[in-house]
Amino acid sequence: MASDNVKACPHPSLLTPHAVLKLGRFSLALERPLIMGVLNVTPDSFSDSGRFLGTQQAVEHARILIEEGADILDIGGQSSRPGAESVGLDEELRRVMPVLEKLGGLPVPVSVDTCKPEVMRRAIAAGAAMVNDINALREPGALEAVAESQAAVCLMHMQGEPRTMQQDPHYADVVSEVTEYLAQRVEAAQQAGIARERIVIDPGFGFGKKTRHNLELLRGLPRIAGLGQPVLVGLSRKSLLGKITGKPVADRVSASVAAALLAAERGAALVRVHDVAATRDALLVLDAIERHSLVKD
Ligand code: 7PJ
């Protein structure tokens, strides 16, 4: 029976109904899949007035994402897209800090997408409640930067580094290798003093993976969720969906929503998305099916 695959591995919240994620002063119940909304920061405005406008736009975008149903906002000043050159510390701080400082009073936690310990420290001091690190705190000093705070962390798997990672990704068994890596990073984070209820894991879709690796990981998501940490999945608008649908990035909303939904059904506790409103509706349908007591006639 085809559906047994999914049924045998219900959403982790069904197994651990009281699981929570602790992020600084926030505590989020993991009883339904949470939505992390990707916040645009405009990196390419060089003049001060450009920066100011960029900050204003980011704050307005944050407000919209929250209205649409985002549970967490993710803000990043580094470029982690395939082929991207790395961004220097000063430039990353210039992109992220003015926006973070303006987002202080928001009702939802803000995550900062960075690999740099100095950005982590400064961002947490300015109110960031989570560090989203595609490098899984491997940079020297990164484990300590998170451990000395109460912030949550997302530990992501990546093979190689963004500039070259899509050139020749290779695995013998991608699900086993990614699961093993994430288990080791969770262990390192715990050893450094980061409590399990602050740790999220992420297989890193598109980060040193070919299409077949990404699809194997999606099928294998229940095994990754079996590590016992909440799993975050980021498939929104990614090139995998372009390969499947043949559509450019602007026309990948439906595919992105489908991918988020299928990831949630396979055990993702959080989905990182650009299209929050559409994703929220889809997840509400899933939630109504899985926990039918919630919807009244
Ligand atoms: C991810 C991310 C992801 C986490 C990006 C893009 C590329 N952080 N940052 N997981 N992707 N944790 O959004 O297309 O998949 S940037």
PDB file of C-alpha atoms and ligand atoms in Angstrom:
ATOM      1  CA  MET A   1       0.000   0.000   0.000  1.00  0.00           C
ATOM      2  CA  ALA A   2       1.584   3.213  -1.173  1.00  0.00           C
ATOM      3  CA  SER A   3       0.203   5.380   1.606  1.00  0.00           C
ATOM      4  CA  ASP A   4       1.771   3.226   4.318  1.00  0.00           C
ATOM      5  CA  ASN A   5       5.079   4.987   3.793  1.00  0.00           C
ATOM      6  CA  VAL A   6       3.647   8.238   4.975  1.00  0.00           C
ATOM      7  CA  LYS A   7       1.287   6.805   7.557  1.00  0.00           C
ATOM      8  CA  ALA A   8       4.089   4.879   9.223  1.00  0.00           C
ATOM      9  CA  CYS A   9       5.931   8.148   9.831  1.00  0.00           C
ATOM     10  CA  PRO A  10       3.463  10.754  11.029  1.00  0.00           C
ATOM     11  CA  HIS A  11       4.483  14.307  11.720  1.00  0.00           C
ATOM     12  CA  PRO A  12       6.893  14.310  14.688  1.00  0.00           C
ATOM     13  CA  SER A  13       4.417  16.330  16.711  1.00  0.00           C
ATOM     14  CA  LEU A  14       2.073  13.346  16.670  1.00  0.00           C
ATOM     15  CA  LEU A  15       4.777  11.321  18.375  1.00  0.00           C
ATOM     16  CA  THR A  16       5.874  14.042  20.786  1.00  0.00           C
ATOM     17  CA  PRO A  17       2.885  16.323  21.250  1.00  0.00           C
ATOM     18  CA  HIS A  18       4.620  18.491  23.833  1.00  0.00           C
ATOM     19  CA  ALA A  19       7.791  19.166  21.846  1.00  0.00           C
ATOM     20  CA  VAL A  20       8.810  22.809  21.786  1.00  0.00           C
ATOM     21  CA  LEU A  21      11.523  24.825  20.132  1.00  0.00           C
ATOM     22  CA  LYS A  22      13.202  27.387  22.385  1.00  0.00           C
ATOM     23  CA  LEU A  23      14.451  30.519  20.665  1.00  0.00           C
ATOM     24  CA  GLY A  24      15.683  33.180  23.076  1.00  0.00           C
ATOM     25  CA  ARG A  25      12.600  34.643  24.783  1.00  0.00           C
ATOM     26  CA  PHE A  26      10.307  32.692  22.427  1.00  0.00           C
ATOM     27  CA  SER A  27       9.037  29.153  22.763  1.00  0.00           C
ATOM     28  CA  LEU A  28       7.221  27.611  19.798  1.00  0.00           C
ATOM     29  CA  ALA A  29       5.055  24.493  20.099  1.00  0.00           C
ATOM     30  CA  LEU A  30       5.853  21.940  17.414  1.00  0.00           C
ATOM     31  CA  GLU A  31       2.276  20.715  17.170  1.00  0.00           C
ATOM     32  CA  ARG A  32       1.914  21.767  13.526  1.00  0.00           C
ATOM     33  CA  PRO A  33       4.516  22.527  10.856  1.00  0.00           C
ATOM     34  CA  LEU A  34       5.896  26.030  11.384  1.00  0.00           C
ATOM     35  CA  ILE A  35       6.554  28.518   8.615  1.00  0.00           C
ATOM     36  CA  MET A  36       9.864  30.354   8.390  1.00  0.00           C
ATOM     37  CA  GLY A  37       9.348  33.281   6.007  1.00  0.00           C
ATOM     38  CA  VAL A  38      12.364  34.445   3.998  1.00  0.00           C
ATOM     39  CA  LEU A  39      12.825  38.163   4.445  1.00  0.00           C
ATOM     40  CA  ASN A  40      14.339  40.048   1.521  1.00  0.00           C
ATOM     41  CA  VAL A  41      17.140  42.425   2.328  1.00  0.00           C
ATOM     42  CA  THR A  42      18.231  44.569  -0.568  1.00  0.00           C
ATOM     43  CA  PRO A  43      22.008  44.169  -0.689  1.00  0.00           C
ATOM     44  CA  ASP A  44      22.846  46.284  -3.687  1.00  0.00           C
ATOM     45  CA  SER A  45      22.095  49.794  -2.551  1.00  0.00           C
ATOM     46  CA  PHE A  46      25.367  51.570  -1.990  1.00  0.00           C
ATOM     47  CA  SER A  47      24.305  55.053  -0.956  1.00  0.00           C
ATOM     48  CA  ASP A  48      23.039  55.751   2.567  1.00  0.00           C
ATOM     49  CA  SER A  49      19.614  56.701   1.261  1.00  0.00           C
ATOM     50  CA  GLY A  50      19.540  53.402  -0.637  1.00  0.00           C
ATOM     51  CA  ARG A  51      20.310  51.586   2.601  1.00  0.00           C
ATOM     52  CA  PHE A  52      17.593  53.479   4.403  1.00  0.00           C
ATOM     53  CA  LEU A  53      15.022  52.622   1.723  1.00  0.00           C
ATOM     54  CA  GLY A  54      16.209  49.015   1.696  1.00  0.00           C
ATOM     55  CA  THR A  55      15.702  48.849   5.462  1.00  0.00           C
ATOM     56  CA  GLN A  56      12.229  50.405   5.221  1.00  0.00           C
ATOM     57  CA  GLN A  57      11.253  47.899   2.545  1.00  0.00           C
ATOM     58  CA  ALA A  58      12.543  44.985   4.604  1.00  0.00           C
ATOM     59  CA  VAL A  59      10.542  46.120   7.641  1.00  0.00           C
ATOM     60  CA  GLU A  60       7.397  46.436   5.516  1.00  0.00           C
ATOM     61  CA  HIS A  61       8.055  42.986   4.007  1.00  0.00           C
ATOM     62  CA  ALA A  62       8.450  41.574   7.546  1.00  0.00           C
ATOM     63  CA  ARG A  63       5.057  42.986   8.500  1.00  0.00           C
ATOM     64  CA  ILE A  64       3.435  41.361   5.452  1.00  0.00           C
ATOM     65  CA  LEU A  65       5.082  37.975   6.089  1.00  0.00           C
ATOM     66  CA  ILE A  66       3.792  38.000   9.677  1.00  0.00           C
ATOM     67  CA  GLU A  67       0.284  38.959   8.529  1.00  0.00           C
ATOM     68  CA  GLU A  68       0.398  36.096   6.046  1.00  0.00           C
ATOM     69  CA  GLY A  69       1.217  33.622   8.812  1.00  0.00           C
ATOM     70  CA  ALA A  70       4.985  33.394   9.230  1.00  0.00           C
ATOM     71  CA  ASP A  71       5.985  31.891  12.595  1.00  0.00           C
ATOM     72  CA  ILE A  72       9.663  32.873  12.219  1.00  0.00           C
ATOM     73  CA  LEU A  73      11.430  35.329   9.911  1.00  0.00           C
ATOM     74  CA  ASP A  74      14.794  34.499   8.363  1.00  0.00           C
ATOM     75  CA  ILE A  75      17.050  37.377   7.397  1.00  0.00           C
ATOM     76  CA  GLY A  76      20.341  36.890   5.626  1.00  0.00           C
ATOM     77  CA  GLY A  77      23.067  39.167   4.340  1.00  0.00           C
ATOM     78  CA  GLN A  78      25.326  36.471   2.892  1.00  0.00           C
ATOM     79  CA  SER A  79      24.760  34.956  -0.503  1.00  0.00           C
ATOM     80  CA  SER A  80      24.406  31.206  -0.270  1.00  0.00           C
ATOM     81  CA  ARG A  81      23.098  30.579  -3.765  1.00  0.00           C
ATOM     82  CA  PRO A  82      25.102  28.143  -5.912  1.00  0.00           C
ATOM     83  CA  GLY A  83      28.064  29.916  -7.489  1.00  0.00           C
ATOM     84  CA  ALA A  84      27.867  32.934  -5.185  1.00  0.00           C
ATOM     85  CA  GLU A  85      31.070  34.535  -3.893  1.00  0.00           C
ATOM     86  CA  SER A  86      31.284  34.907  -0.125  1.00  0.00           C
ATOM     87  CA  VAL A  87      30.495  38.279   1.423  1.00  0.00           C
ATOM     88  CA  GLY A  88      32.922  40.015   3.808  1.00  0.00           C
ATOM     89  CA  LEU A  89      32.137  40.577   7.490  1.00  0.00           C
ATOM     90  CA  ASP A  90      31.633  44.344   7.225  1.00  0.00           C
ATOM     91  CA  GLU A  91      29.325  44.078   4.242  1.00  0.00           C
ATOM     92  CA  GLU A  92      27.283  41.320   5.870  1.00  0.00           C
ATOM     93  CA  LEU A  93      26.888  43.423   9.036  1.00  0.00           C
ATOM     94  CA  ARG A  94      25.914  46.463   6.947  1.00  0.00           C
ATOM     95  CA  ARG A  95      23.176  44.450   5.250  1.00  0.00           C
ATOM     96  CA  VAL A  96      21.748  42.722   8.302  1.00  0.00           C
ATOM     97  CA  MET A  97      22.148  44.943  11.359  1.00  0.00           C
ATOM     98  CA  PRO A  98      20.027  47.978  10.353  1.00  0.00           C
ATOM     99  CA  VAL A  99      17.117  45.670   9.524  1.00  0.00           C
ATOM    100  CA  LEU A 100      17.502  43.609  12.704  1.00  0.00           C
ATOM    101  CA  GLU A 101      17.583  46.739  14.824  1.00  0.00           C
ATOM    102  CA  LYS A 102      14.279  47.832  13.303  1.00  0.00           C
ATOM    103  CA  LEU A 103      12.632  44.426  13.826  1.00  0.00           C
ATOM    104  CA  GLY A 104      13.120  44.415  17.614  1.00  0.00           C
ATOM    105  CA  GLY A 105       9.502  44.607  18.757  1.00  0.00           C
ATOM    106  CA  LEU A 106       8.057  41.977  16.431  1.00  0.00           C
ATOM    107  CA  PRO A 107       5.726  39.305  17.805  1.00  0.00           C
ATOM    108  CA  VAL A 108       7.667  36.519  16.047  1.00  0.00           C
ATOM    109  CA  PRO A 109      11.268  35.366  16.461  1.00  0.00           C
ATOM    110  CA  VAL A 110      13.821  36.529  13.915  1.00  0.00           C
ATOM    111  CA  SER A 111      16.501  34.164  12.613  1.00  0.00           C
ATOM    112  CA  VAL A 112      19.772  35.357  11.113  1.00  0.00           C
ATOM    113  CA  ASP A 113      21.198  33.395   8.192  1.00  0.00           C
ATOM    114  CA  THR A 114      24.967  33.532   8.708  1.00  0.00           C
ATOM    115  CA  CYS A 115      28.086  31.395   9.104  1.00  0.00           C
ATOM    116  CA  LYS A 116      30.153  34.085  10.851  1.00  0.00           C
ATOM    117  CA  PRO A 117      30.512  34.022  14.663  1.00  0.00           C
ATOM    118  CA  GLU A 118      30.857  37.822  14.788  1.00  0.00           C
ATOM    119  CA  VAL A 119      27.596  38.316  12.878  1.00  0.00           C
ATOM    120  CA  MET A 120      25.934  35.730  15.153  1.00  0.00           C
ATOM    121  CA  ARG A 121      27.017  37.593  18.298  1.00  0.00           C
ATOM    122  CA  ARG A 122      26.043  41.028  17.038  1.00  0.00           C
ATOM    123  CA  ALA A 123      22.724  39.782  15.665  1.00  0.00           C
ATOM    124  CA  ILE A 124      21.808  37.975  18.883  1.00  0.00           C
ATOM    125  CA  ALA A 125      22.696  41.105  20.883  1.00  0.00           C
ATOM    126  CA  ALA A 126      20.339  43.053  18.590  1.00  0.00           C
ATOM    127  CA  GLY A 127      17.500  40.604  19.265  1.00  0.00           C
ATOM    128  CA  ALA A 128      17.877  37.688  16.825  1.00  0.00           C
ATOM    129  CA  ALA A 129      16.415  34.568  18.458  1.00  0.00           C
ATOM    130  CA  MET A 130      17.875  32.008  16.070  1.00  0.00           C
ATOM    131  CA  VAL A 131      20.998  31.408  14.007  1.00  0.00           C
ATOM    132  CA  ASN A 132      20.455  29.694  10.662  1.00  0.00           C
ATOM    133  CA  ASP A 133      23.868  28.375   9.655  1.00  0.00           C
ATOM    134  CA  ILE A 134      24.288  26.569   6.321  1.00  0.00           C
ATOM    135  CA  ASN A 135      27.734  25.636   7.672  1.00  0.00           C
ATOM    136  CA  ALA A 136      26.300  23.998  10.836  1.00  0.00           C
ATOM    137  CA  LEU A 137      28.510  26.005  13.251  1.00  0.00           C
ATOM    138  CA  ARG A 138      31.752  24.606  11.778  1.00  0.00           C
ATOM    139  CA  GLU A 139      33.511  27.996  11.630  1.00  0.00           C
ATOM    140  CA  PRO A 140      35.886  28.365  14.609  1.00  0.00           C
ATOM    141  CA  GLY A 141      34.048  30.213  17.392  1.00  0.00           C
ATOM    142  CA  ALA A 142      30.569  29.601  15.970  1.00  0.00           C
ATOM    143  CA  LEU A 143      29.552  26.877  18.454  1.00  0.00           C
ATOM    144  CA  GLU A 144      30.597  29.183  21.290  1.00  0.00           C
ATOM    145  CA  ALA A 145      28.784  32.208  19.855  1.00  0.00           C
ATOM    146  CA  VAL A 146      25.474  30.325  19.971  1.00  0.00           C
ATOM    147  CA  ALA A 147      26.216  28.399  23.174  1.00  0.00           C
ATOM    148  CA  GLU A 148      26.787  31.580  25.177  1.00  0.00           C
ATOM    149  CA  SER A 149      23.295  32.809  24.208  1.00  0.00           C
ATOM    150  CA  GLN A 150      19.787  31.401  24.476  1.00  0.00           C
ATOM    151  CA  ALA A 151      19.274  31.508  20.711  1.00  0.00           C
ATOM    152  CA  ALA A 152      18.150  28.477  18.720  1.00  0.00           C
ATOM    153  CA  VAL A 153      20.246  27.173  15.854  1.00  0.00           C
ATOM    154  CA  CYS A 154      19.549  25.474  12.548  1.00  0.00           C
ATOM    155  CA  LEU A 155      22.366  23.074  11.632  1.00  0.00           C
ATOM    156  CA  MET A 156      22.320  22.490   7.872  1.00  0.00           C
ATOM    157  CA  HIS A 157      24.130  19.909   5.748  1.00  0.00           C
ATOM    158  CA  MET A 158      26.176  21.197   2.830  1.00  0.00           C
ATOM    159  CA  GLN A 159      28.732  19.365   0.687  1.00  0.00           C
ATOM    160  CA  GLY A 160      31.498  21.804  -0.303  1.00  0.00           C
ATOM    161  CA  GLU A 161      30.906  25.572  -0.216  1.00  0.00           C
ATOM    162  CA  PRO A 162      28.402  27.730  -2.137  1.00  0.00           C
ATOM    163  CA  ARG A 163      30.848  28.938  -4.807  1.00  0.00           C
ATOM    164  CA  THR A 164      31.656  25.416  -6.054  1.00  0.00           C
ATOM    165  CA  MET A 165      29.174  23.037  -4.397  1.00  0.00           C
ATOM    166  CA  GLN A 166      27.125  22.246  -7.504  1.00  0.00           C
ATOM    167  CA  GLN A 167      30.149  21.363  -9.655  1.00  0.00           C
ATOM    168  CA  ASP A 168      30.430  17.688  -8.755  1.00  0.00           C
ATOM    169  CA  PRO A 169      28.377  16.588  -5.754  1.00  0.00           C
ATOM    170  CA  HIS A 170      28.798  12.889  -4.995  1.00  0.00           C
ATOM    171  CA  TYR A 171      27.466  10.480  -2.380  1.00  0.00           C
ATOM    172  CA  ALA A 172      27.431   6.698  -1.958  1.00  0.00           C
ATOM    173  CA  ASP A 173      24.223   6.926   0.106  1.00  0.00           C
ATOM    174  CA  VAL A 174      22.993  10.491   0.454  1.00  0.00           C
ATOM    175  CA  VAL A 175      20.367   9.870   3.152  1.00  0.00           C
ATOM    176  CA  SER A 176      22.773   7.937   5.392  1.00  0.00           C
ATOM    177  CA  GLU A 177      25.599  10.433   4.893  1.00  0.00           C
ATOM    178  CA  VAL A 178      23.442  13.498   5.573  1.00  0.00           C
ATOM    179  CA  THR A 179      21.812  11.835   8.601  1.00  0.00           C
ATOM    180  CA  GLU A 180      25.207  10.862  10.000  1.00  0.00           C
ATOM    181  CA  TYR A 181      26.596  14.376   9.465  1.00  0.00           C
ATOM    182  CA  LEU A 182      23.602  16.001  11.162  1.00  0.00           C
ATOM    183  CA  ALA A 183      23.855  13.572  14.101  1.00  0.00           C
ATOM    184  CA  GLN A 184      27.525  14.572  14.522  1.00  0.00           C
ATOM    185  CA  ARG A 185      26.743  18.290  14.377  1.00  0.00           C
ATOM    186  CA  VAL A 186      23.920  17.901  16.933  1.00  0.00           C
ATOM    187  CA  GLU A 187      26.396  16.087  19.183  1.00  0.00           C
ATOM    188  CA  ALA A 188      28.989  18.862  18.755  1.00  0.00           C
ATOM    189  CA  ALA A 189      26.369  21.520  19.517  1.00  0.00           C
ATOM    190  CA  GLN A 190      25.235  19.673  22.636  1.00  0.00           C
ATOM    191  CA  GLN A 191      28.835  19.219  23.779  1.00  0.00           C
ATOM    192  CA  ALA A 192      29.292  22.968  23.421  1.00  0.00           C
ATOM    193  CA  GLY A 193      26.315  23.517  25.744  1.00  0.00           C
ATOM    194  CA  ILE A 194      23.429  24.079  23.327  1.00  0.00           C
ATOM    195  CA  ALA A 195      20.351  22.267  24.654  1.00  0.00           C
ATOM    196  CA  ARG A 196      18.498  19.918  22.316  1.00  0.00           C
ATOM    197  CA  GLU A 197      15.340  22.021  22.517  1.00  0.00           C
ATOM    198  CA  ARG A 198      17.293  24.820  20.804  1.00  0.00           C
ATOM    199  CA  ILE A 199      18.546  22.675  17.901  1.00  0.00           C
ATOM    200  CA  VAL A 200      16.937  22.295  14.462  1.00  0.00           C
ATOM    201  CA  ILE A 201      18.462  20.184  11.660  1.00  0.00           C
ATOM    202  CA  ASP A 202      18.218  20.618   7.889  1.00  0.00           C
ATOM    203  CA  PRO A 203      19.338  18.312   5.048  1.00  0.00           C
ATOM    204  CA  GLY A 204      20.227  21.380   2.959  1.00  0.00           C
ATOM    205  CA  PHE A 205      18.325  20.900  -0.283  1.00  0.00           C
ATOM    206  CA  GLY A 206      20.379  22.156  -3.234  1.00  0.00           C
ATOM    207  CA  PHE A 207      23.571  22.583  -1.202  1.00  0.00           C
ATOM    208  CA  GLY A 208      25.978  20.256  -2.998  1.00  0.00           C
ATOM    209  CA  LYS A 209      23.221  17.953  -4.275  1.00  0.00           C
ATOM    210  CA  LYS A 210      22.060  16.829  -7.684  1.00  0.00           C
ATOM    211  CA  THR A 211      18.359  16.433  -8.435  1.00  0.00           C
ATOM    212  CA  ARG A 212      18.409  12.741  -7.600  1.00  0.00           C
ATOM    213  CA  HIS A 213      20.102  13.461  -4.248  1.00  0.00           C
ATOM    214  CA  ASN A 214      17.468  16.068  -3.397  1.00  0.00           C
ATOM    215  CA  LEU A 215      14.658  13.657  -4.249  1.00  0.00           C
ATOM    216  CA  GLU A 216      16.234  10.812  -2.267  1.00  0.00           C
ATOM    217  CA  LEU A 217      16.536  13.144   0.712  1.00  0.00           C
ATOM    218  CA  LEU A 218      12.893  14.150   0.448  1.00  0.00           C
ATOM    219  CA  ARG A 219      11.885  10.482   0.373  1.00  0.00           C
ATOM    220  CA  GLY A 220      14.265   9.791   3.264  1.00  0.00           C
ATOM    221  CA  LEU A 221      13.074  12.690   5.409  1.00  0.00           C
ATOM    222  CA  PRO A 222      11.399  10.404   7.986  1.00  0.00           C
ATOM    223  CA  ARG A 223      14.818   8.861   8.690  1.00  0.00           C
ATOM    224  CA  ILE A 224      16.350  12.286   9.277  1.00  0.00           C
ATOM    225  CA  ALA A 225      13.413  13.227  11.514  1.00  0.00           C
ATOM    226  CA  GLY A 226      14.144   9.989  13.368  1.00  0.00           C
ATOM    227  CA  LEU A 227      17.212  11.716  14.897  1.00  0.00           C
ATOM    228  CA  GLY A 228      14.677  13.341  17.208  1.00  0.00           C
ATOM    229  CA  GLN A 229      15.405  16.989  16.373  1.00  0.00           C
ATOM    230  CA  PRO A 230      12.911  19.179  14.505  1.00  0.00           C
ATOM    231  CA  VAL A 231      13.719  19.135  10.786  1.00  0.00           C
ATOM    232  CA  LEU A 232      13.646  22.310   8.689  1.00  0.00           C
ATOM    233  CA  VAL A 233      13.196  21.967   4.931  1.00  0.00           C
ATOM    234  CA  GLY A 234      14.012  24.696   2.397  1.00  0.00           C
ATOM    235  CA  LEU A 235      12.796  23.876  -1.101  1.00  0.00           C
ATOM    236  CA  SER A 236      11.065  27.162  -1.889  1.00  0.00           C
ATOM    237  CA  ARG A 237      11.623  28.242  -5.528  1.00  0.00           C
ATOM    238  CA  LYS A 238      14.783  26.114  -5.761  1.00  0.00           C
ATOM    239  CA  SER A 239      16.247  24.884  -9.036  1.00  0.00           C
ATOM    240  CA  LEU A 240      15.137  21.324  -8.273  1.00  0.00           C
ATOM    241  CA  LEU A 241      11.573  22.571  -8.758  1.00  0.00           C
ATOM    242  CA  GLY A 242      12.640  24.276 -11.986  1.00  0.00           C
ATOM    243  CA  LYS A 243      14.058  20.951 -13.197  1.00  0.00           C
ATOM    244  CA  ILE A 244      10.798  19.161 -12.367  1.00  0.00           C
ATOM    245  CA  THR A 245       8.403  21.756 -13.818  1.00  0.00           C
ATOM    246  CA  GLY A 246      10.554  23.417 -16.478  1.00  0.00           C
ATOM    247  CA  LYS A 247       9.559  26.798 -15.038  1.00  0.00           C
ATOM    248  CA  PRO A 248      11.633  29.868 -14.141  1.00  0.00           C
ATOM    249  CA  VAL A 249      11.970  30.981 -10.527  1.00  0.00           C
ATOM    250  CA  ALA A 250       9.037  33.438 -10.704  1.00  0.00           C
ATOM    251  CA  ASP A 251       6.641  30.635 -11.698  1.00  0.00           C
ATOM    252  CA  ARG A 252       7.555  28.103  -9.033  1.00  0.00           C
ATOM    253  CA  VAL A 253       5.000  29.072  -6.370  1.00  0.00           C
ATOM    254  CA  SER A 254       2.705  26.057  -6.877  1.00  0.00           C
ATOM    255  CA  ALA A 255       5.637  23.650  -7.013  1.00  0.00           C
ATOM    256  CA  SER A 256       7.070  25.278  -3.877  1.00  0.00           C
ATOM    257  CA  VAL A 257       3.788  24.899  -2.000  1.00  0.00           C
ATOM    258  CA  ALA A 258       3.522  21.251  -3.075  1.00  0.00           C
ATOM    259  CA  ALA A 259       7.093  20.618  -1.951  1.00  0.00           C
ATOM    260  CA  ALA A 260       6.519  22.266   1.447  1.00  0.00           C
ATOM    261  CA  LEU A 261       3.360  20.237   1.967  1.00  0.00           C
ATOM    262  CA  LEU A 262       4.970  16.937   1.015  1.00  0.00           C
ATOM    263  CA  ALA A 263       7.953  17.721   3.236  1.00  0.00           C
ATOM    264  CA  ALA A 264       5.626  18.466   6.163  1.00  0.00           C
ATOM    265  CA  GLU A 265       3.811  15.189   5.555  1.00  0.00           C
ATOM    266  CA  ARG A 266       7.144  13.374   5.656  1.00  0.00           C
ATOM    267  CA  GLY A 267       8.164  14.873   8.973  1.00  0.00           C
ATOM    268  CA  ALA A 268       9.407  18.433   8.425  1.00  0.00           C
ATOM    269  CA  ALA A 269       8.647  20.473  11.551  1.00  0.00           C
ATOM    270  CA  LEU A 270       9.512  23.769   9.838  1.00  0.00           C
ATOM    271  CA  VAL A 271       9.458  24.896   6.223  1.00  0.00           C
ATOM    272  CA  ARG A 272      11.521  27.845   4.977  1.00  0.00           C
ATOM    273  CA  VAL A 273       9.497  29.586   2.275  1.00  0.00           C
ATOM    274  CA  HIS A 274       9.141  32.778   0.266  1.00  0.00           C
ATOM    275  CA  ASP A 275       5.387  32.392  -0.396  1.00  0.00           C
ATOM    276  CA  VAL A 276       4.020  32.393   3.124  1.00  0.00           C
ATOM    277  CA  ALA A 277       0.281  32.922   2.468  1.00  0.00           C
ATOM    278  CA  ALA A 278       0.008  30.100  -0.069  1.00  0.00           C
ATOM    279  CA  THR A 279       2.070  27.736   2.087  1.00  0.00           C
ATOM    280  CA  ARG A 280      -0.023  28.506   5.135  1.00  0.00           C
ATOM    281  CA  ASP A 281      -3.277  27.534   3.387  1.00  0.00           C
ATOM    282  CA  ALA A 282      -1.781  24.269   2.172  1.00  0.00           C
ATOM    283  CA  LEU A 283      -0.478  23.412   5.647  1.00  0.00           C
ATOM    284  CA  LEU A 284      -3.886  24.194   7.171  1.00  0.00           C
ATOM    285  CA  VAL A 285      -5.434  21.574   4.885  1.00  0.00           C
ATOM    286  CA  LEU A 286      -2.818  19.036   5.981  1.00  0.00           C
ATOM    287  CA  ASP A 287      -3.414  19.948   9.602  1.00  0.00           C
ATOM    288  CA  ALA A 288      -7.198  19.577   9.210  1.00  0.00           C
ATOM    289  CA  ILE A 289      -6.723  16.089   7.758  1.00  0.00           C
ATOM    290  CA  GLU A 290      -4.232  14.958  10.392  1.00  0.00           C
ATOM    291  CA  ARG A 291      -5.929  16.599  13.391  1.00  0.00           C
ATOM    292  CA  HIS A 292      -9.575  16.727  12.291  1.00  0.00           C
ATOM    293  CA  SER A 293     -10.816  17.838  15.703  1.00  0.00           C
ATOM    294  CA  LEU A 294      -9.569  21.349  14.994  1.00  0.00           C
ATOM    295  CA  VAL A 295     -11.981  22.277  12.174  1.00  0.00           C
ATOM    296  CA  LYS A 296     -15.574  23.059  13.179  1.00  0.00           C
ATOM    297  CA  ASP A 297     -18.618  22.775  10.930  1.00  0.00           C
TER     298      ASP A 297
HETATM  299  C1  7PJ B   1      18.383  27.346   2.808  1.00  0.00           C
HETATM  300  C2  7PJ B   1      18.863  28.217   3.762  1.00  0.00           C
HETATM  301  C3  7PJ B   1      17.898  26.058   3.221  1.00  0.00           C
HETATM  302  C4  7PJ B   1      18.431  26.735   5.459  1.00  0.00           C
HETATM  303  C5  7PJ B   1      19.037  29.130   1.805  1.00  0.00           C
HETATM  304  C6  7PJ B   1      17.531  29.718  -1.279  1.00  0.00           C
HETATM  305  C7  7PJ B   1      18.968  29.587  -0.968  1.00  0.00           C
HETATM  306  N1  7PJ B   1      18.885  27.940   5.082  1.00  0.00           N
HETATM  307  N2  7PJ B   1      19.272  29.351   3.110  1.00  0.00           N
HETATM  308  N3  7PJ B   1      17.950  25.813   4.561  1.00  0.00           N
HETATM  309  N4  7PJ B   1      18.472  27.929   1.583  1.00  0.00           N
HETATM  310  N5  7PJ B   1      18.443  26.410   6.766  1.00  0.00           N
HETATM  311  O1  7PJ B   1      16.691  30.131  -0.477  1.00  0.00           O
HETATM  312  O2  7PJ B   1      17.209  29.374  -2.464  1.00  0.00           O
HETATM  313  O3  7PJ B   1      17.480  25.185   2.452  1.00  0.00           O
HETATM  314  S1  7PJ B   1      19.443  30.298   0.593  1.00  0.00           S
END
